[in-house]
XYZ file of C-alpha atoms in Angstrom:
538
model
C 122.686 -27.702 161.415
C 123.433 -30.756 163.568
C 124.984 -32.502 160.576
C 127.264 -29.510 159.982
C 128.324 -29.518 163.646
C 129.234 -33.164 163.488
C 131.184 -32.774 160.274
C 133.128 -29.635 161.229
C 132.766 -28.503 164.831
C 133.023 -31.949 166.444
C 136.271 -32.946 164.667
C 137.821 -29.548 165.425
C 136.808 -29.860 169.082
C 138.292 -33.362 169.298
C 141.599 -32.151 167.854
C 141.654 -29.227 170.300
C 140.782 -31.462 173.272
C 143.673 -33.772 172.376
C 146.091 -30.849 172.273
C 144.811 -29.732 175.692
C 145.603 -33.195 177.045
C 149.223 -32.765 175.923
C 149.359 -29.572 178.002
C 147.937 -31.447 180.981
C 150.780 -33.971 180.917
C 153.449 -31.241 181.028
C 152.698 -27.662 180.130
C 155.460 -25.736 178.323
C 155.276 -22.793 180.741
C 155.876 -24.387 184.144
C 156.654 -27.988 183.187
C 154.000 -29.118 185.639
C 151.345 -31.819 185.292
C 147.638 -31.044 185.669
C 145.474 -34.076 186.351
C 142.217 -32.122 186.411
C 142.911 -30.808 182.908
C 143.620 -34.308 181.616
C 140.296 -35.572 182.955
C 138.497 -32.553 181.506
C 140.036 -32.975 178.045
C 139.189 -36.687 177.932
C 135.665 -35.939 179.150
C 135.267 -33.657 176.140
C 136.095 -36.562 173.831
C 133.614 -38.850 175.594
C 130.897 -36.201 175.269
C 131.611 -35.775 171.555
C 131.534 -39.519 170.930
C 128.283 -39.914 172.865
C 126.663 -37.129 170.861
C 127.863 -38.739 167.658
C 126.529 -42.139 168.740
C 123.223 -40.813 170.076
C 120.502 -43.478 169.872
C 118.119 -40.948 168.313
C 119.785 -41.139 164.917
C 122.560 -43.704 165.172
C 120.509 -46.768 164.229
C 119.416 -48.273 160.989
C 116.084 -49.920 160.309
C 117.257 -53.108 162.029
C 117.988 -51.252 165.281
C 121.711 -51.905 165.020
C 124.353 -49.195 165.475
C 124.719 -47.306 162.237
C 128.112 -47.729 160.650
C 128.409 -44.024 160.008
C 128.088 -43.227 163.704
C 130.845 -45.692 164.579
C 133.124 -44.334 161.855
C 132.493 -40.771 163.043
C 133.436 -41.815 166.573
C 136.613 -43.434 165.221
C 137.495 -40.192 163.451
C 136.978 -38.212 166.670
C 139.225 -40.594 168.614
C 141.864 -40.439 165.903
C 141.840 -36.622 165.827
C 141.997 -36.493 169.627
C 145.053 -38.763 169.507
C 146.633 -36.699 166.741
C 146.291 -33.457 168.718
C 147.465 -35.131 171.920
C 150.512 -36.921 170.503
C 151.772 -34.163 168.197
C 151.417 -31.763 171.121
C 153.356 -34.219 173.276
C 156.349 -35.168 171.127
C 156.569 -32.313 168.625
C 160.175 -31.925 169.814
C 161.163 -34.848 167.577
C 161.320 -32.076 164.977
C 164.390 -30.691 166.758
C 166.333 -33.955 166.663
C 165.499 -34.759 163.042
C 165.690 -31.259 161.526
C 168.040 -29.189 163.699
C 170.550 -31.948 164.524
C 169.741 -34.478 161.801
C 169.535 -32.045 158.905
C 166.316 -33.572 157.539
C 164.234 -31.263 155.364
C 161.728 -29.326 157.506
C 158.703 -30.381 155.453
C 159.731 -34.037 155.598
C 160.335 -33.724 159.336
C 156.864 -32.309 159.968
C 155.399 -35.078 157.814
C 157.352 -37.712 159.778
C 156.126 -36.408 163.164
C 152.532 -36.232 161.925
C 152.800 -39.716 160.404
C 154.038 -41.188 163.687
C 151.311 -39.453 165.701
C 148.681 -40.431 163.145
C 149.733 -44.072 163.184
C 149.710 -44.288 166.985
C 146.324 -42.552 167.084
C 144.746 -45.545 165.341
C 144.614 -47.237 168.748
C 142.452 -44.432 170.126
C 140.277 -44.441 167.022
C 139.578 -48.134 167.615
C 138.788 -47.515 171.296
C 136.369 -44.691 170.449
C 134.674 -46.785 167.772
C 134.209 -49.735 170.140
C 132.791 -47.455 172.823
C 130.404 -45.802 170.351
C 129.200 -49.150 169.032
C 128.030 -50.141 172.522
C 126.893 -46.682 173.656
C 124.582 -46.333 170.648
C 122.555 -49.429 171.558
C 119.026 -48.896 172.856
C 118.945 -48.468 176.582
C 122.662 -47.843 176.974
C 122.070 -44.276 178.112
C 120.366 -45.632 181.221
C 123.578 -47.237 182.473
C 126.092 -44.378 182.956
C 128.332 -46.243 185.416
C 128.628 -49.259 183.129
C 129.402 -46.963 180.187
C 132.109 -45.185 182.215
C 133.752 -48.514 183.047
C 133.483 -49.596 179.416
C 135.190 -46.439 178.191
C 137.952 -46.784 180.791
C 138.530 -50.408 179.762
C 138.790 -49.824 176.005
C 140.846 -46.649 176.476
C 143.304 -48.440 178.749
C 143.601 -51.256 176.210
C 144.523 -48.648 173.604
C 147.148 -47.173 175.942
C 148.618 -50.620 176.626
C 148.662 -51.501 172.928
C 150.563 -48.314 172.126
C 152.912 -48.459 175.067
C 153.660 -52.076 175.884
C 152.304 -54.666 173.503
C 152.793 -53.489 169.919
C 154.482 -50.227 169.005
C 156.211 -49.789 172.359
C 156.198 -45.980 172.412
C 154.292 -44.940 175.568
C 155.641 -41.395 175.828
C 152.870 -39.084 177.045
C 150.443 -41.663 178.450
C 147.531 -39.934 180.154
C 148.359 -41.255 183.627
C 151.482 -39.085 183.822
C 149.283 -36.024 184.259
C 148.457 -37.307 187.750
C 151.950 -37.522 189.205
C 150.743 -34.742 191.515
C 147.228 -34.537 192.892
C 144.531 -36.642 194.487
C 145.245 -39.806 192.484
C 148.992 -39.933 193.180
C 148.521 -42.695 195.783
C 147.374 -45.198 193.116
C 150.587 -45.974 191.143
C 151.991 -48.161 193.959
C 148.999 -50.460 193.413
C 148.184 -50.315 189.694
C 150.959 -48.417 187.907
C 150.586 -45.570 185.441
C 148.152 -47.450 183.173
C 145.903 -48.455 186.048
C 145.964 -44.823 187.127
C 144.967 -43.929 183.563
C 142.027 -46.344 183.844
C 140.720 -44.512 186.905
C 141.200 -41.118 185.220
C 139.368 -42.329 182.091
C 136.465 -43.608 184.197
C 136.240 -40.245 185.969
C 136.327 -38.443 182.614
C 133.472 -40.587 181.292
C 131.420 -40.020 184.450
C 131.937 -36.279 184.044
C 130.650 -36.473 180.472
C 127.715 -38.605 181.652
C 126.932 -36.480 184.708
C 123.493 -35.459 183.433
C 122.516 -39.136 183.086
C 123.501 -40.202 186.598
C 120.478 -40.792 188.898
C 121.676 -38.490 191.673
C 118.542 -39.074 193.762
C 119.113 -42.811 193.867
C 120.367 -44.363 197.109
C 122.390 -46.845 195.042
C 124.308 -43.976 193.462
C 125.326 -42.515 196.793
C 126.119 -45.954 198.182
C 128.477 -46.498 195.260
C 130.106 -43.094 195.791
C 130.574 -43.880 199.480
C 132.155 -47.255 198.762
C 134.516 -45.706 196.204
C 135.615 -43.027 198.674
C 136.165 -45.603 201.433
C 138.232 -47.815 199.135
C 140.292 -44.818 198.039
C 140.851 -43.753 201.646
C 141.940 -47.279 202.555
C 144.434 -47.435 199.681
C 145.799 -44.004 200.575
C 146.232 -45.070 204.208
C 147.942 -48.272 203.057
C 150.502 -46.260 201.139
C 151.260 -44.040 204.142
C 151.585 -47.064 206.415
C 153.929 -48.904 204.033
C 156.219 -45.902 203.627
C 156.400 -45.286 207.373
C 156.978 -48.990 208.104
C 160.050 -49.093 205.861
C 162.180 -48.304 208.899
C 161.425 -51.762 210.335
C 163.738 -54.467 211.621
C 164.594 -55.871 208.183
C 165.880 -52.559 206.954
C 169.645 -51.929 206.958
C 170.931 -49.591 209.640
C 171.392 -46.747 207.176
C 170.458 -46.393 203.529
C 171.209 -42.685 203.406
C 173.983 -41.827 200.965
C 175.436 -38.628 199.573
C 175.632 -38.400 195.797
C 177.069 -36.118 193.125
C 175.197 -36.003 189.807
C 177.136 -34.521 186.895
C 175.595 -32.423 184.112
C 178.189 -31.514 181.478
C 175.884 -29.561 179.128
C 177.931 -30.593 176.090
C 176.248 -29.093 172.975
C 174.567 -31.899 171.051
C 175.991 -30.792 167.720
C 179.494 -31.036 169.237
C 179.144 -34.019 171.584
C 180.540 -36.619 169.157
C 182.821 -34.296 167.158
C 186.552 -35.100 167.531
C 188.595 -32.199 168.851
C 185.561 -30.258 170.112
C 182.830 -31.864 172.175
C 184.762 -35.072 172.764
C 187.793 -33.244 174.156
C 185.602 -30.995 176.299
C 183.603 -33.958 177.608
C 186.670 -36.038 178.485
C 188.341 -33.114 180.210
C 185.372 -31.947 182.296
C 184.023 -35.327 183.348
C 187.553 -36.569 183.988
C 188.204 -33.664 186.347
C 184.937 -34.194 188.233
C 185.503 -37.934 188.577
C 188.989 -37.371 189.937
C 188.212 -34.528 192.348
C 184.703 -35.135 193.708
C 184.428 -36.367 197.293
C 180.855 -37.740 197.302
C 180.251 -41.362 198.255
C 178.589 -41.954 194.870
C 179.347 -40.027 191.675
C 177.105 -40.450 188.623
C 177.714 -39.302 185.057
C 175.057 -39.161 182.310
C 174.515 -41.290 179.217
C 177.697 -41.413 177.087
C 179.429 -38.988 179.435
C 182.523 -40.722 178.057
C 181.637 -40.669 174.346
C 184.345 -43.122 173.216
C 185.004 -46.819 173.659
C 187.609 -47.480 176.403
C 190.219 -48.558 173.824
C 189.713 -45.290 171.915
C 190.455 -43.077 174.928
C 193.745 -41.210 175.293
C 196.577 -43.253 176.777
C 196.192 -43.668 180.531
C 192.745 -42.020 180.759
C 190.731 -45.157 181.534
C 193.386 -46.735 183.734
C 193.549 -43.545 185.808
C 189.785 -43.674 186.407
C 189.852 -47.330 187.409
C 192.755 -46.699 189.803
C 191.032 -43.639 191.250
C 188.057 -45.745 192.379
C 190.176 -48.414 193.989
C 190.480 -46.059 196.932
C 188.045 -46.903 199.751
C 184.892 -44.883 200.342
C 183.822 -43.840 196.851
C 182.167 -45.362 193.775
C 181.119 -44.080 190.358
C 178.473 -44.932 187.747
C 179.255 -43.620 184.283
C 177.608 -43.786 180.863
C 179.912 -45.134 178.139
C 179.648 -47.167 174.897
C 181.153 -50.662 175.083
C 181.756 -53.651 172.818
C 183.393 -54.369 169.484
C 182.491 -55.204 165.909
C 182.422 -58.954 166.543
C 180.267 -59.079 169.690
C 178.269 -55.902 169.016
C 178.249 -52.466 170.609
C 176.157 -51.510 173.630
C 174.973 -48.311 175.267
C 176.162 -49.039 178.786
C 176.806 -47.914 182.330
C 180.066 -48.852 184.034
C 180.306 -49.041 187.823
C 183.663 -48.484 189.498
C 184.175 -49.299 193.173
C 187.004 -50.583 195.394
C 187.394 -54.317 195.815
C 185.766 -55.290 192.516
C 187.123 -58.182 190.490
C 185.887 -56.408 187.356
C 183.892 -53.204 186.809
C 180.111 -53.492 187.105
C 178.332 -53.317 183.752
C 174.752 -52.552 182.756
C 173.759 -52.717 179.062
C 170.706 -50.856 177.830
C 167.837 -53.203 177.000
C 165.103 -50.986 175.532
C 166.753 -49.351 172.543
C 165.486 -46.210 170.820
C 164.142 -46.878 167.311
C 166.012 -44.926 164.625
C 168.583 -43.906 167.261
C 170.018 -47.175 168.554
C 168.483 -49.617 166.139
C 167.046 -49.195 162.666
C 163.644 -50.853 162.154
C 163.309 -53.104 159.095
C 162.692 -51.261 155.811
C 163.580 -47.844 157.323
C 167.305 -47.593 156.593
C 166.501 -45.265 153.690
C 164.945 -42.845 156.178
C 167.879 -42.839 158.605
C 170.337 -42.280 155.751
C 168.613 -38.929 155.105
C 169.783 -37.621 158.503
C 173.241 -36.595 159.652
C 173.004 -38.394 162.990
C 175.425 -41.110 164.174
C 172.928 -43.980 164.064
C 173.512 -47.687 164.280
C 172.326 -51.035 165.487
C 173.260 -51.657 169.131
C 173.085 -54.959 170.972
C 170.439 -55.300 173.689
C 171.083 -56.070 177.321
C 168.858 -58.480 179.230
C 165.746 -57.562 181.225
C 166.280 -57.591 184.994
C 170.063 -57.195 185.059
C 171.708 -57.182 188.527
C 171.986 -53.957 190.468
C 175.214 -52.198 191.410
C 175.883 -53.073 195.062
C 177.590 -50.346 197.056
C 177.643 -49.735 200.817
C 174.313 -51.442 201.474
C 172.586 -49.917 198.463
C 171.473 -51.876 195.400
C 171.497 -49.250 192.647
C 169.561 -50.152 189.482
C 170.666 -48.163 186.407
C 168.426 -47.415 183.461
C 169.419 -45.441 180.394
C 167.477 -42.650 178.700
C 163.819 -43.535 178.074
C 164.080 -46.986 179.687
C 162.378 -45.464 182.713
C 159.211 -45.304 180.579
C 158.758 -49.043 180.919
C 157.734 -49.756 184.492
C 156.989 -53.385 183.731
C 160.624 -53.920 182.700
C 161.982 -52.190 185.800
C 159.615 -54.353 187.873
C 161.473 -57.486 186.724
C 164.236 -56.517 189.173
C 161.831 -56.953 192.117
C 160.942 -60.617 191.586
C 163.517 -61.607 194.209
C 163.017 -59.229 197.174
C 166.524 -59.998 198.462
C 167.973 -58.543 195.236
C 165.434 -55.767 194.700
C 166.892 -52.288 194.064
C 166.986 -49.798 196.906
C 167.214 -46.920 194.403
C 167.069 -46.273 190.647
C 169.687 -44.363 188.672
C 168.680 -42.860 185.328
C 171.432 -41.601 183.015
C 170.146 -39.675 180.008
C 170.959 -37.285 177.210
C 167.918 -35.233 176.201
C 170.185 -32.788 174.377
C 168.782 -34.125 171.083
C 165.550 -32.220 171.820
C 166.938 -28.833 172.821
C 165.402 -26.627 175.496
C 161.945 -28.135 175.076
C 159.188 -29.631 177.176
C 160.787 -33.060 176.590
C 163.005 -32.306 179.603
C 159.975 -31.671 181.831
C 158.123 -34.696 180.491
C 161.059 -37.000 181.203
C 161.321 -35.695 184.749
C 157.616 -36.480 185.301
C 158.166 -39.979 183.908
C 160.940 -40.596 186.437
C 158.725 -39.256 189.208
C 155.988 -41.723 188.209
C 158.456 -44.629 188.468
C 159.382 -43.396 191.947
C 155.673 -43.493 192.878
C 155.138 -46.967 191.420
C 158.074 -48.569 193.233
C 158.510 -46.106 196.115
C 162.189 -45.849 195.358
C 164.328 -42.733 194.934
C 165.355 -41.949 191.365
C 168.725 -40.297 190.770
C 168.877 -38.539 187.395
C 172.202 -37.554 185.803
C 171.695 -35.946 182.392
C 173.690 -34.006 179.817
C 171.428 -30.941 179.642
C 168.622 -31.584 182.190
C 166.737 -32.431 184.197
C 169.483 -33.564 186.577
C 167.645 -34.154 189.848
C 167.219 -36.202 193.011
C 163.692 -37.612 193.362
C 162.705 -39.187 196.672
C 160.609 -42.322 197.211
C 157.442 -40.222 197.350
C 158.027 -38.951 193.826
C 159.039 -35.441 194.926
C 162.033 -33.577 193.514
C 164.271 -32.718 196.469
C 166.992 -30.932 194.469
C 167.639 -30.118 190.833
C 170.187 -28.346 188.631
C 169.090 -25.592 186.245
C 168.656 -26.978 182.737
C 171.214 -26.198 180.026
C 173.888 -25.420 182.584
C 177.127 -27.114 183.572
C 177.382 -28.244 187.154
C 177.363 -30.977 189.759
C 174.312 -31.590 191.929
C 175.333 -32.654 195.423
C 172.757 -34.070 197.804
C 171.505 -37.058 199.786
C 169.034 -39.816 199.045
C 167.561 -42.603 201.150
C 167.181 -46.096 199.704
C 164.082 -48.153 200.503
C 163.480 -51.888 200.869
C 159.706 -52.562 200.985
C 158.071 -53.944 197.825
C 154.953 -52.251 196.433
C 151.982 -54.266 195.121
C 152.676 -53.005 191.584
C 156.283 -54.196 191.776
C 155.095 -57.639 192.878
C 152.530 -58.313 190.169
C 154.189 -56.431 187.313
C 157.523 -58.103 188.079
C 155.942 -61.511 187.529
C 153.395 -60.837 184.780
C 154.171 -57.398 183.294
C 151.105 -55.385 182.251
C 149.122 -58.491 181.255
C 146.934 -58.716 184.394
C 145.686 -55.175 183.787
C 145.235 -55.764 180.066
C 143.380 -59.059 180.480
C 141.188 -57.521 183.180
C 140.262 -54.594 180.903
C 139.552 -56.931 177.983
C 137.272 -59.158 180.071
C 135.490 -56.124 181.510
C 134.929 -54.640 178.042
C 133.637 -57.942 176.659
C 131.289 -58.453 179.604
C 129.850 -54.931 179.459
C 129.477 -55.084 175.681
C 127.689 -58.451 175.891
C 125.453 -57.185 178.688
C 124.439 -54.092 176.712
C 123.700 -56.279 173.700
C 121.398 -58.511 175.758
C 119.558 -55.538 177.222
C 119.104 -53.908 173.807
């Protein structure tokens, strides 16, 4: 009976637990994040792996971990990842099938293949954890096992998101943008937050093995609570102290964020979406009275030389008047130097318009990976190879603010945004994200992207201004809270205020210099030490 459970019930439970984790990151009903549900779903995986790697039957005659137990744990981790990732980015189906015209069966296969490939990282993490947990005596060390699981799981997250495949959408830490752990990103970022959540999940799964009557246990709990309280108080103090002597007299600015809601299947069609886009955005840019006006990614869908006669010159002349500036998404470049997905900044007194070129390009959308051109040719989407901008490009300086643009899913990569904080004198006072999530319809992708931007606001304690084509166009303050937002899939202009900030968070300091490597090296050393220690004890 136990063998049947492990072969059927355990894999099904792992797949279900992974899907639950996708709901925890952003549920499709409210768009909210649920940290408690993320911890609970990951705890279910830990429990399944521990049962699979139980020392009672997971050893061979030599006392070493049985290979079958490790492979079963790998399968559970892989299925958990498959349920989690397909539940997270299933909306890729919309872009490839609805807008790209790819056969539905092939589209489903492509989404499953991507999720299955990325899940290999979590299979490896589960296998490594099971190999150590199955050693004799390991069950007597629940706190060490919890730290081991958190270390290997975080390494898997970093491998998926930063080091190898570079597709971190839906990392577990995003489920905690609200809740009791939301004070941690300023210190350790989203992956460090994920480490803490993974450790809590493992402790929950190991709760029956914790010596609750031991004074050492309660001493450890007390120390952890005191450290957490100190870090929380440090965050409050830093935010309140940002009104100190070094801060400019006023970093409050009014802004207008434009959301054109141009249908994605018309956006790049001559005579339809292009005409509509040029007309509507042109009118808003000419008539709006806000100090800062922001348009979304490719709000102007043509190169400047392709625009109707006088259109671009009229915009440039409009923002030579004092008191107003604009940031606008537009493609730039030529065949010789390469094309870029860019943001142009227009303000009075400039020698030349400000320019930001997107650095982190979207695979299959803005560059075609080697050996995959055959796949992109099957879709009716305007794809191509764009040139990359540099990491850490200068901010757009305007009336005391240093505004740092990022385009589309670039706000997923906190370590790249942190490169702008290496020199505190040039550090951004606010972020500006311009996006077009219209490729994914009215799906949870909109909610997920909003949570991602909120996490960046928590990490750097900077406001994030979001101007999008279809949503979510919003103003996020330096505490990661949405202060105002337009309804999705509607046309309008969001008018409001934001307050720039100047203090530098610990995460911005260390990630700006070393990226995610300090966290990754720390997790690797911790995993190696705990694995070696368990081996000695066994």
